[in-house]
mmCIF file of C-alpha atoms in Angstrom:
data_model
loop_
_atom_site.group_PDB
_atom_site.id
_atom_site.type_symbol
_atom_site.label_atom_id
_atom_site.label_comp_id
_atom_site.label_asym_id
_atom_site.label_seq_id
_atom_site.Cartn_x
_atom_site.Cartn_y
_atom_site.Cartn_z
ATOM 1 C CA UNK M 9 9.420 21.747 0.470
ATOM 2 C CA UNK M 10 8.509 18.348 -1.063
ATOM 3 C CA UNK M 11 5.007 17.803 -2.450
ATOM 4 C CA UNK M 12 2.978 15.103 -0.704
ATOM 5 C CA UNK M 13 1.661 12.413 -3.039
ATOM 6 C CA UNK M 14 -0.350 10.868 -0.225
ATOM 7 C CA UNK M 15 -1.898 12.775 2.698
ATOM 8 C CA UNK M 16 -3.849 11.208 5.521
ATOM 9 C CA UNK M 17 -5.598 13.214 8.229
ATOM 10 C CA UNK M 18 -7.312 11.724 11.226
ATOM 11 C CA UNK M 19 -7.964 8.394 9.472
ATOM 12 C CA UNK M 20 -10.084 5.982 11.445
ATOM 13 C CA UNK M 21 -11.282 2.566 10.254
ATOM 14 C CA UNK M 22 -13.545 0.414 12.340
ATOM 15 C CA UNK M 23 -14.757 -3.081 11.438
ATOM 16 C CA UNK M 24 -17.900 -4.659 12.915
ATOM 17 C CA UNK M 25 -17.452 -8.141 14.333
ATOM 18 C CA UNK M 26 -19.867 -10.882 13.290
ATOM 19 C CA UNK M 27 -20.748 -11.605 16.904
ATOM 20 C CA UNK M 28 -21.149 -7.961 17.860
ATOM 21 C CA UNK M 29 -18.835 -5.218 18.859
ATOM 22 C CA UNK M 30 -16.178 -3.663 16.661
ATOM 23 C CA UNK M 31 -12.440 -3.629 16.007
ATOM 24 C CA UNK M 32 -10.588 -0.376 15.412
ATOM 25 C CA UNK M 33 -7.830 -1.122 12.856
ATOM 26 C CA UNK M 34 -6.714 2.473 12.310
ATOM 27 C CA UNK M 35 -7.218 5.114 14.969
ATOM 28 C CA UNK M 36 -6.672 8.812 14.138
ATOM 29 C CA UNK M 37 -3.774 8.366 11.734
ATOM 30 C CA UNK M 38 -1.960 11.339 10.205
ATOM 31 C CA UNK M 39 0.514 10.692 7.414
ATOM 32 C CA UNK M 40 2.442 12.614 4.746
ATOM 33 C CA UNK M 41 4.274 10.791 1.985
ATOM 34 C CA UNK M 42 6.661 13.124 0.071
ATOM 35 C CA UNK M 43 7.270 12.905 -3.643
ATOM 36 C CA UNK M 44 10.202 10.806 -4.821
ATOM 37 C CA UNK M 45 12.240 8.002 -3.208
ATOM 38 C CA UNK M 46 11.209 5.075 -1.062
ATOM 39 C CA UNK M 47 8.848 5.679 1.853
ATOM 40 C CA UNK M 48 8.667 2.938 4.486
ATOM 41 C CA UNK M 49 5.419 2.180 6.319
ATOM 42 C CA UNK M 50 6.747 0.196 9.290
ATOM 43 C CA UNK M 51 4.911 -1.699 11.994
ATOM 44 C CA UNK M 52 4.077 -5.160 13.344
ATOM 45 C CA UNK M 53 1.488 -7.363 11.704
ATOM 46 C CA UNK M 54 -1.967 -6.161 12.707
ATOM 47 C CA UNK M 55 -0.871 -2.530 13.263
ATOM 48 C CA UNK M 56 -3.154 -1.212 10.504
ATOM 49 C CA UNK M 57 -0.742 -0.925 7.550
ATOM 50 C CA UNK M 58 -2.766 -2.941 5.061
ATOM 51 C CA UNK M 59 -6.023 -1.344 6.173
ATOM 52 C CA UNK M 60 -4.544 2.107 5.563
ATOM 53 C CA UNK M 61 -3.374 1.081 2.105
ATOM 54 C CA UNK M 62 -6.782 -0.363 1.240
ATOM 55 C CA UNK M 63 -8.498 2.865 2.188
ATOM 56 C CA UNK M 64 -5.898 4.943 0.293
ATOM 57 C CA UNK M 65 -6.498 3.060 -2.977
ATOM 58 C CA UNK M 66 -10.281 2.911 -2.630
ATOM 59 C CA UNK M 67 -10.674 -0.743 -1.639
ATOM 60 C CA UNK M 68 -12.206 0.148 1.730
ATOM 61 C CA UNK M 69 -14.082 3.229 2.951
ATOM 62 C CA UNK M 70 -12.828 5.115 5.965
ATOM 63 C CA UNK M 71 -14.989 5.352 9.050
ATOM 64 C CA UNK M 72 -13.706 8.868 9.607
ATOM 65 C CA UNK M 73 -10.922 11.169 8.480
ATOM 66 C CA UNK M 74 -9.584 12.352 5.139
ATOM 67 C CA UNK M 75 -7.284 10.775 2.527
ATOM 68 C CA UNK M 76 -5.840 12.545 -0.553
ATOM 69 C CA UNK M 77 -3.884 11.104 -3.447
ATOM 70 C CA UNK M 78 -2.055 13.689 -5.544
ATOM 71 C CA UNK M 79 -4.255 16.293 -3.884
ATOM 72 C CA UNK M 80 -7.521 14.610 -4.855
ATOM 73 C CA UNK M 81 -9.905 13.285 -2.177
ATOM 74 C CA UNK M 82 -10.421 9.507 -1.807
ATOM 75 C CA UNK M 83 -12.724 7.991 -2.847
ATOM 76 C CA UNK M 84 -14.635 10.784 -4.653
ATOM 77 C CA UNK M 85 -11.622 11.968 -6.741
ATOM 78 C CA UNK M 86 -9.964 8.574 -7.108
ATOM 79 C CA UNK M 87 -10.952 8.155 -10.808
ATOM 80 C CA UNK M 88 -8.966 11.293 -11.628
ATOM 81 C CA UNK M 89 -5.680 9.967 -10.266
ATOM 82 C CA UNK M 90 -5.834 6.191 -10.186
ATOM 83 C CA UNK M 91 -3.943 5.951 -13.461
ATOM 84 C CA UNK M 92 -0.983 7.494 -11.592
ATOM 85 C CA UNK M 93 -0.927 4.703 -8.984
ATOM 86 C CA UNK M 94 0.334 1.123 -9.276
ATOM 87 C CA UNK M 95 -0.459 -1.081 -6.294
ATOM 88 C CA UNK M 96 0.103 -4.594 -5.000
ATOM 89 C CA UNK M 97 -1.992 -5.228 -1.902
ATOM 90 C CA UNK M 98 -1.262 -8.519 -0.116
ATOM 91 C CA UNK M 99 -0.754 -11.550 -2.442
ATOM 92 C CA UNK M 100 -0.330 -10.675 -6.162
ATOM 93 C CA UNK M 101 -2.930 -12.196 -8.512
ATOM 94 C CA UNK M 102 -1.118 -14.188 -11.190
ATOM 95 C CA UNK M 103 -2.328 -17.060 -13.400
ATOM 96 C CA UNK M 104 0.110 -19.904 -12.762
ATOM 97 C CA UNK M 105 -0.668 -21.679 -16.046
ATOM 98 C CA UNK M 106 0.223 -18.590 -18.138
ATOM 99 C CA UNK M 107 3.676 -17.458 -19.003
ATOM 100 C CA UNK M 108 4.993 -14.345 -17.340
ATOM 101 C CA UNK M 109 4.576 -12.461 -20.620
ATOM 102 C CA UNK M 110 1.000 -13.688 -21.097
ATOM 103 C CA UNK M 111 0.059 -12.492 -17.596
ATOM 104 C CA UNK M 112 1.367 -9.058 -18.395
ATOM 105 C CA UNK M 113 -0.293 -8.956 -21.795
ATOM 106 C CA UNK M 114 -3.707 -9.623 -20.145
ATOM 107 C CA UNK M 115 -3.063 -6.850 -17.619
ATOM 108 C CA UNK M 116 -1.838 -4.538 -20.382
ATOM 109 C CA UNK M 117 -5.120 -4.934 -22.304
ATOM 110 C CA UNK M 118 -7.156 -4.173 -19.191
ATOM 111 C CA UNK M 119 -4.975 -1.094 -18.521
ATOM 112 C CA UNK M 120 -5.097 0.024 -22.149
ATOM 113 C CA UNK M 121 -1.347 0.024 -22.707
ATOM 114 C CA UNK M 122 0.629 -1.448 -25.627
ATOM 115 C CA UNK M 123 2.590 -4.661 -25.788
ATOM 116 C CA UNK M 124 5.731 -2.523 -26.202
ATOM 117 C CA UNK M 125 5.255 -1.520 -22.588
ATOM 118 C CA UNK M 126 5.247 -5.199 -21.614
ATOM 119 C CA UNK M 127 8.757 -5.483 -23.003
ATOM 120 C CA UNK M 128 9.813 -2.391 -21.071
ATOM 121 C CA UNK M 129 8.536 -3.575 -17.707
ATOM 122 C CA UNK M 130 10.040 -7.047 -18.193
ATOM 123 C CA UNK M 131 13.410 -5.353 -18.653
ATOM 124 C CA UNK M 132 12.897 -3.137 -15.619
ATOM 125 C CA UNK M 133 12.252 -6.115 -13.340
ATOM 126 C CA UNK M 134 14.971 -8.225 -14.993
ATOM 127 C CA UNK M 135 12.663 -11.000 -16.261
ATOM 128 C CA UNK M 136 13.585 -10.740 -19.971
ATOM 129 C CA UNK M 137 14.527 -14.256 -21.023
ATOM 130 C CA UNK M 138 12.279 -15.872 -18.443
ATOM 131 C CA UNK M 139 9.074 -14.227 -19.666
ATOM 132 C CA UNK M 140 8.011 -17.178 -21.824
ATOM 133 C CA UNK M 141 8.224 -19.662 -18.914
ATOM 134 C CA UNK M 142 5.073 -20.561 -17.012
ATOM 135 C CA UNK M 143 4.556 -18.731 -13.788
ATOM 136 C CA UNK M 144 4.028 -21.946 -11.822
ATOM 137 C CA UNK M 145 7.712 -22.618 -12.387
ATOM 138 C CA UNK M 146 8.837 -19.239 -11.059
ATOM 139 C CA UNK M 147 10.504 -18.739 -7.682
ATOM 140 C CA UNK M 148 8.612 -16.579 -5.184
ATOM 141 C CA UNK M 149 11.011 -13.725 -5.885
ATOM 142 C CA UNK M 150 10.350 -13.969 -9.607
ATOM 143 C CA UNK M 151 6.592 -13.952 -9.001
ATOM 144 C CA UNK M 152 6.910 -10.830 -6.873
ATOM 145 C CA UNK M 153 8.977 -9.095 -9.529
ATOM 146 C CA UNK M 154 6.399 -10.077 -12.162
ATOM 147 C CA UNK M 155 3.662 -8.581 -9.981
ATOM 148 C CA UNK M 156 5.673 -5.377 -9.699
ATOM 149 C CA UNK M 157 6.042 -5.376 -13.499
ATOM 150 C CA UNK M 158 2.244 -5.510 -13.726
ATOM 151 C CA UNK M 159 1.934 -2.573 -11.334
ATOM 152 C CA UNK M 160 4.365 -0.623 -13.523
ATOM 153 C CA UNK M 161 2.508 -1.075 -16.805
ATOM 154 C CA UNK M 162 0.853 2.360 -16.612
ATOM 155 C CA UNK M 163 4.258 3.918 -15.696
ATOM 156 C CA UNK M 164 2.762 5.334 -12.449
ATOM 157 C CA UNK M 165 4.669 7.950 -10.438
ATOM 158 C CA UNK M 166 3.422 6.255 -7.242
ATOM 159 C CA UNK M 167 4.000 2.539 -6.579
ATOM 160 C CA UNK M 168 2.330 1.014 -3.490
ATOM 161 C CA UNK M 169 3.823 -2.273 -2.274
ATOM 162 C CA UNK M 170 2.276 -4.126 0.668
ATOM 163 C CA UNK M 171 4.880 -6.416 2.321
ATOM 164 C CA UNK M 172 6.656 -7.363 -0.940
ATOM 165 C CA UNK M 173 9.334 -9.433 0.853
ATOM 166 C CA UNK M 174 6.843 -11.676 2.683
ATOM 167 C CA UNK M 175 7.623 -15.355 2.264
ATOM 168 C CA UNK M 176 10.716 -14.769 0.119
ATOM 169 C CA UNK M 177 14.034 -16.564 0.626
ATOM 170 C CA UNK M 178 17.194 -14.430 1.074
ATOM 171 C CA UNK M 179 17.881 -14.420 -2.677
ATOM 172 C CA UNK M 180 14.339 -13.263 -3.456
ATOM 173 C CA UNK M 181 14.526 -10.563 -0.812
ATOM 174 C CA UNK M 182 17.761 -9.288 -2.277
ATOM 175 C CA UNK M 183 16.263 -9.219 -5.822
ATOM 176 C CA UNK M 184 13.167 -7.264 -4.708
ATOM 177 C CA UNK M 185 15.206 -4.964 -2.509
ATOM 178 C CA UNK M 186 17.517 -4.001 -5.401
ATOM 179 C CA UNK M 187 14.503 -3.457 -7.692
ATOM 180 C CA UNK M 188 12.827 -1.152 -5.162
ATOM 181 C CA UNK M 189 16.005 0.850 -4.739
ATOM 182 C CA UNK M 190 16.252 1.353 -8.525
ATOM 183 C CA UNK M 191 12.614 2.402 -8.807
ATOM 184 C CA UNK M 192 12.977 4.983 -5.987
ATOM 185 C CA UNK M 193 16.233 6.318 -7.550
ATOM 186 C CA UNK M 194 14.339 6.988 -10.831
ATOM 187 C CA UNK M 195 12.291 9.700 -9.136
ATOM 188 C CA UNK M 196 9.255 7.494 -8.677
ATOM 189 C CA UNK M 197 7.639 7.389 -5.217
ATOM 190 C CA UNK M 198 7.604 3.870 -3.735
ATOM 191 C CA UNK M 199 5.357 3.410 -0.684
ATOM 192 C CA UNK M 200 6.636 0.257 0.978
ATOM 193 C CA UNK M 201 4.763 -1.431 3.788
ATOM 194 C CA UNK M 202 6.871 -3.759 5.930
ATOM 195 C CA UNK M 203 7.185 -5.253 9.392
ATOM 196 C CA UNK M 204 10.940 -5.840 8.905
ATOM 197 C CA UNK M 205 13.090 -3.082 10.408
ATOM 198 C CA UNK M 206 16.278 -4.043 8.574
ATOM 199 C CA UNK M 207 14.552 -3.907 5.181
ATOM 200 C CA UNK M 208 13.323 -0.408 5.861
ATOM 201 C CA UNK M 209 16.811 0.647 6.979
ATOM 202 C CA UNK M 210 18.392 -0.690 3.798
ATOM 203 C CA UNK M 211 15.831 0.500 1.282
ATOM 204 C CA UNK M 212 13.917 3.547 2.498
ATOM 205 C CA UNK M 213 14.575 7.269 2.567
ATOM 206 C CA UNK M 214 11.671 8.203 4.848
ATOM 207 C CA UNK M 215 9.671 6.123 7.283
ATOM 208 C CA UNK M 216 6.449 6.262 9.292
ATOM 209 C CA UNK M 217 6.221 3.914 12.297
ATOM 210 C CA UNK M 218 2.783 2.558 13.137
ATOM 211 C CA UNK M 219 1.536 0.718 16.191
ATOM 212 C CA UNK M 220 -2.057 -0.322 16.995
ATOM 213 C CA UNK M 221 -3.388 1.920 14.266
ATOM 214 C CA UNK M 222 -1.560 5.039 15.486
ATOM 215 C CA UNK M 223 1.479 6.890 14.187
ATOM 216 C CA UNK M 224 4.412 6.757 16.583
ATOM 217 C CA UNK M 225 6.950 8.725 14.545
ATOM 218 C CA UNK M 226 7.642 9.905 11.005
ATOM 219 C CA UNK M 227 10.763 11.358 9.372
ATOM 220 C CA UNK M 228 13.925 10.425 7.536
ATOM 221 C CA UNK M 229 15.319 6.931 8.157
ATOM 222 C CA UNK M 230 18.662 8.510 9.094
ATOM 223 C CA UNK M 231 17.034 10.491 11.916
ATOM 224 C CA UNK M 232 14.594 7.973 13.251
ATOM 225 C CA UNK M 233 16.412 4.637 12.883
ATOM 226 C CA UNK M 234 20.129 5.351 12.464
ATOM 227 C CA UNK M 235 20.767 7.992 15.150
ATOM 228 C CA UNK M 236 20.374 11.744 14.997
ATOM 229 C CA UNK M 237 16.923 12.423 16.429
ATOM 230 C CA UNK M 238 16.126 8.795 17.139
ATOM 231 C CA UNK M 239 16.420 9.508 20.868
ATOM 232 C CA UNK M 240 13.270 11.633 20.644
ATOM 233 C CA UNK M 241 11.177 8.661 19.442
ATOM 234 C CA UNK M 242 11.684 5.723 21.816
ATOM 235 C CA UNK M 243 9.542 2.577 21.979
ATOM 236 C CA UNK M 244 9.996 0.276 25.018
ATOM 237 C CA UNK M 245 9.299 -3.449 24.543
ATOM 238 C CA UNK M 246 9.238 -5.865 27.483
ATOM 239 C CA UNK M 247 10.225 -9.472 26.912
ATOM 240 C CA UNK M 248 10.991 -12.595 28.934
ATOM 241 C CA UNK M 249 13.481 -13.709 26.217
ATOM 242 C CA UNK M 250 15.979 -10.820 25.771
ATOM 243 C CA UNK M 251 18.468 -12.933 23.831
ATOM 244 C CA UNK M 252 15.881 -13.719 21.164
ATOM 245 C CA UNK M 253 14.689 -10.107 21.034
ATOM 246 C CA UNK M 254 18.251 -8.887 20.576
ATOM 247 C CA UNK M 255 18.915 -11.310 17.753
ATOM 248 C CA UNK M 256 15.811 -10.506 15.651
ATOM 249 C CA UNK M 257 15.306 -7.531 13.343
ATOM 250 C CA UNK M 258 11.607 -8.146 12.691
ATOM 251 C CA UNK M 259 8.681 -6.609 14.506
#
């Protein structure tokens, strides 16, 4: 049986509204992310994906429930395992006036890793030769790959990517998709949040499907999305524009 690198039990996250009342972003979520490969966290925008990630990496505190990274409780045990996690949550923070290499060198110093590792991650994300160009001249796909390079500086066994294909053109999506596949094939665990069904189908080994902060189904992509046991996990969507719904592959 595979070891879980991320375990979530009964996670609930509630936000208070400024004008009173509260919004429940995650409602009793259970999740198991096995070690190795690419794990898809699939659901429409606003389904609680980013909130779950923020709680898992210690950016937010849960209202209720339990989260464990590599067996350690979050947030109390986070300091023991955070060096094993690389994460990009929402938009990556890059200095546009710096070169790609300079951005990574600054991050490397903060992380306490050598400049030799900068060369290694530039090669992994295929930016060698473009590393001395200013980031403001990079395409969106290049910026996303540079951000992934930054997350890889500590050589973490778990890489958390929140909607890495957002805003990318088809060429950028293809570049990031190929990179994620390679990283998962190396034995690293890539936790990939996405609202795009076709991206999950093409990249992921396992998937958890989220809706309104609740887990709908979890299992292998082959079973849940490509046949097999997919009949056991049906979601019915009503629409007044069936032709548009049939044509799209995004939630």
